[in-house]
């Protein structure tokens, strides 16, 4: 079980991991599950599960097995946990023993976009008021950036080239959380905004 992971400023989040597993054979097989909780395990959701053939990365092996080379691994398995952004989470890795063989896991990472953090270097960007009624001001130091506003499910709400360093954006949307992207060449900036 991980310590608490702070997703309160995240826009998106994913769990990445590599794993390797060989079934023993003869009906002896194991499983693996990943759970997530926002309330210290009073409740939890299972977010990834595989068992037996669906978990195996190599043929059956009826003796002690360990990965011999990179080809034995399923690499960069990704589990989307964007539904849990805005909260603290804990992640639990659960081995399901069926008298099979060894299971190996490596390179576990939680990644994603962080609210208000430029993806490339330092950018001077201010978006206010936030929360708003759908009308907000964007101040920036970028050269004619393209502004895109998206819903959390990725639907494009609006797109516009910002010709001045301070512009008012008017959105006619229902209340909720939206993502404002600014892109100018190699420079990218993402911030979450709330419409009330």
XYZ file of C-alpha atoms in Angstrom:
196
model
C 0.000 0.000 0.000
C 1.405 3.379 -0.957
C 1.476 6.383 1.346
C -1.132 9.025 0.525
C -0.609 10.523 -2.938
C -1.683 14.148 -3.394
C -3.765 14.551 -6.564
C -5.443 17.765 -5.350
C -3.629 19.892 -7.967
C -3.617 17.262 -10.716
C -5.445 17.605 -14.006
C -4.839 14.018 -15.117
C -3.193 11.035 -13.426
C -2.011 7.557 -14.381
C -0.327 4.599 -12.700
C 2.481 3.081 -14.782
C 4.180 -0.242 -14.020
C 6.034 -3.180 -15.562
C 5.376 -6.799 -14.601
C 6.471 -10.345 -15.401
C 4.738 -13.624 -14.558
C 4.836 -17.310 -15.501
C 2.032 -19.737 -14.635
C 3.159 -22.972 -12.982
C 0.828 -25.106 -15.105
C -1.590 -27.893 -14.219
C -4.291 -25.472 -13.105
C -2.003 -23.616 -10.681
C -2.207 -19.963 -11.560
C -2.166 -16.592 -9.834
C -3.726 -13.182 -10.202
C -2.865 -9.557 -9.564
C -5.107 -6.616 -8.747
C -4.649 -2.884 -8.145
C -7.047 -1.055 -5.814
C -7.410 2.656 -5.043
C -8.968 4.382 -2.027
C -9.722 7.997 -1.113
C -10.822 7.295 2.485
C -8.019 5.206 4.075
C -9.564 1.917 2.874
C -13.032 2.365 4.356
C -14.014 1.889 0.692
C -11.994 1.201 -2.444
C -12.278 0.585 -6.183
C -10.414 -2.120 -8.110
C -8.831 -0.358 -11.083
C -6.827 -3.204 -12.702
C -7.103 -6.995 -12.612
C -5.564 -9.937 -14.460
C -5.454 -13.680 -13.691
C -3.816 -16.777 -15.177
C -3.395 -16.591 -18.939
C -4.357 -12.899 -18.942
C -1.488 -12.176 -16.537
C 1.204 -14.462 -18.034
C 4.047 -12.815 -19.904
C 5.912 -16.071 -20.715
C 4.966 -19.767 -21.168
C 4.213 -21.980 -18.149
C 7.168 -23.014 -15.997
C 6.865 -25.804 -13.397
C 10.045 -24.829 -11.546
C 11.291 -21.656 -9.873
C 11.026 -18.873 -12.444
C 12.407 -15.367 -12.739
C 12.609 -13.053 -15.763
C 15.725 -13.669 -17.840
C 15.578 -10.648 -20.156
C 13.452 -7.687 -21.213
C 11.235 -9.822 -23.458
C 9.819 -11.539 -20.345
C 8.210 -8.298 -19.137
C 4.973 -6.487 -19.968
C 6.305 -2.927 -19.938
C 4.653 0.417 -19.285
C 1.238 -0.914 -18.335
C -0.950 2.172 -17.798
C -3.994 2.556 -15.549
C -5.877 5.861 -15.856
C -6.822 7.320 -12.446
C -7.988 10.736 -13.690
C -11.375 10.100 -12.019
C -9.585 10.548 -8.678
C -7.939 13.931 -9.325
C -8.679 16.593 -6.736
C -8.268 14.084 -3.889
C -5.670 12.269 -1.798
C -5.430 8.603 -2.783
C -3.691 5.430 -1.697
C -2.940 2.592 -4.091
C -2.779 -1.060 -3.061
C -1.074 -3.835 -5.058
C -2.681 -7.211 -4.351
C -1.223 -10.608 -5.220
C -3.823 -13.391 -5.560
C -2.110 -16.670 -4.728
C -3.264 -19.787 -6.587
C -0.069 -21.840 -6.061
C 1.327 -20.668 -9.385
C 4.768 -19.179 -9.915
C 6.631 -15.951 -9.152
C 5.232 -12.526 -10.008
C 7.541 -9.533 -10.475
C 6.681 -5.832 -10.623
C 8.989 -2.882 -11.262
C 9.082 0.789 -12.309
C 5.887 1.819 -10.512
C 5.124 5.513 -11.098
C 2.168 7.849 -10.728
C 2.311 10.563 -13.399
C 0.089 13.270 -14.847
C -0.433 16.950 -15.506
C -0.297 19.310 -12.543
C -2.611 22.331 -12.390
C -0.937 25.607 -13.347
C 2.479 24.098 -14.109
C 4.115 24.800 -17.464
C 5.199 21.712 -19.361
C 8.311 23.416 -20.739
C 10.206 25.944 -18.642
C 8.865 28.937 -16.694
C 5.886 30.766 -18.190
C 4.211 33.854 -16.820
C 0.498 32.976 -17.037
C -2.406 34.142 -14.892
C -6.028 33.039 -15.302
C -8.629 34.765 -13.132
C -11.108 34.833 -11.541
C -11.127 31.154 -10.751
C -13.814 30.030 -9.984
C -15.805 32.150 -12.419
C -19.191 32.226 -14.102
C -17.558 31.277 -17.402
C -15.997 34.679 -18.082
C -12.324 34.915 -17.163
C -9.167 36.845 -18.067
C -5.982 35.286 -19.402
C -2.735 37.227 -18.946
C 0.434 35.709 -20.391
C 3.928 36.386 -21.712
C 3.707 33.973 -24.655
C 3.840 34.853 -28.360
C 0.338 34.508 -29.870
C -0.533 31.280 -28.072
C -3.394 29.055 -29.117
C -5.909 28.783 -26.283
C -8.022 25.647 -26.036
C -10.631 24.969 -23.386
C -11.591 21.324 -22.903
C -14.002 19.480 -20.648
C -12.514 16.855 -18.315
C -13.628 14.125 -20.750
C -11.564 15.761 -23.531
C -14.370 17.504 -25.447
C -13.178 20.741 -27.119
C -15.228 23.698 -25.853
C -13.471 26.532 -27.674
C -10.213 27.414 -29.387
C -8.760 30.863 -30.062
C -5.464 32.555 -30.934
C -4.607 35.156 -28.290
C -3.246 38.196 -30.126
C -2.708 40.321 -27.024
C -1.116 39.484 -23.663
C -4.389 40.094 -21.789
C -7.693 38.787 -23.136
C -11.137 38.068 -21.778
C -12.615 34.662 -22.550
C -16.380 34.132 -22.420
C -17.595 30.556 -22.108
C -21.226 29.548 -22.404
C -20.966 26.255 -20.523
C -22.640 24.496 -17.638
C -20.987 24.514 -14.229
C -18.071 22.142 -13.835
C -14.311 21.796 -14.175
C -12.536 22.627 -17.446
C -8.935 22.587 -18.658
C -7.354 25.669 -20.238
C -4.406 24.871 -22.526
C -2.064 27.556 -23.896
C 0.408 26.503 -26.584
C 3.006 28.674 -28.307
C 5.705 26.747 -30.169
C 7.521 24.584 -27.602
C 5.827 26.347 -24.682
C 2.778 24.678 -23.154
C 0.711 25.588 -20.101
C -2.316 23.834 -18.589
C -4.603 25.011 -15.790
C -7.842 23.737 -14.352
C -10.657 26.263 -14.052
C -13.962 25.983 -12.224
C -17.196 27.364 -13.675
C -19.961 27.911 -11.127
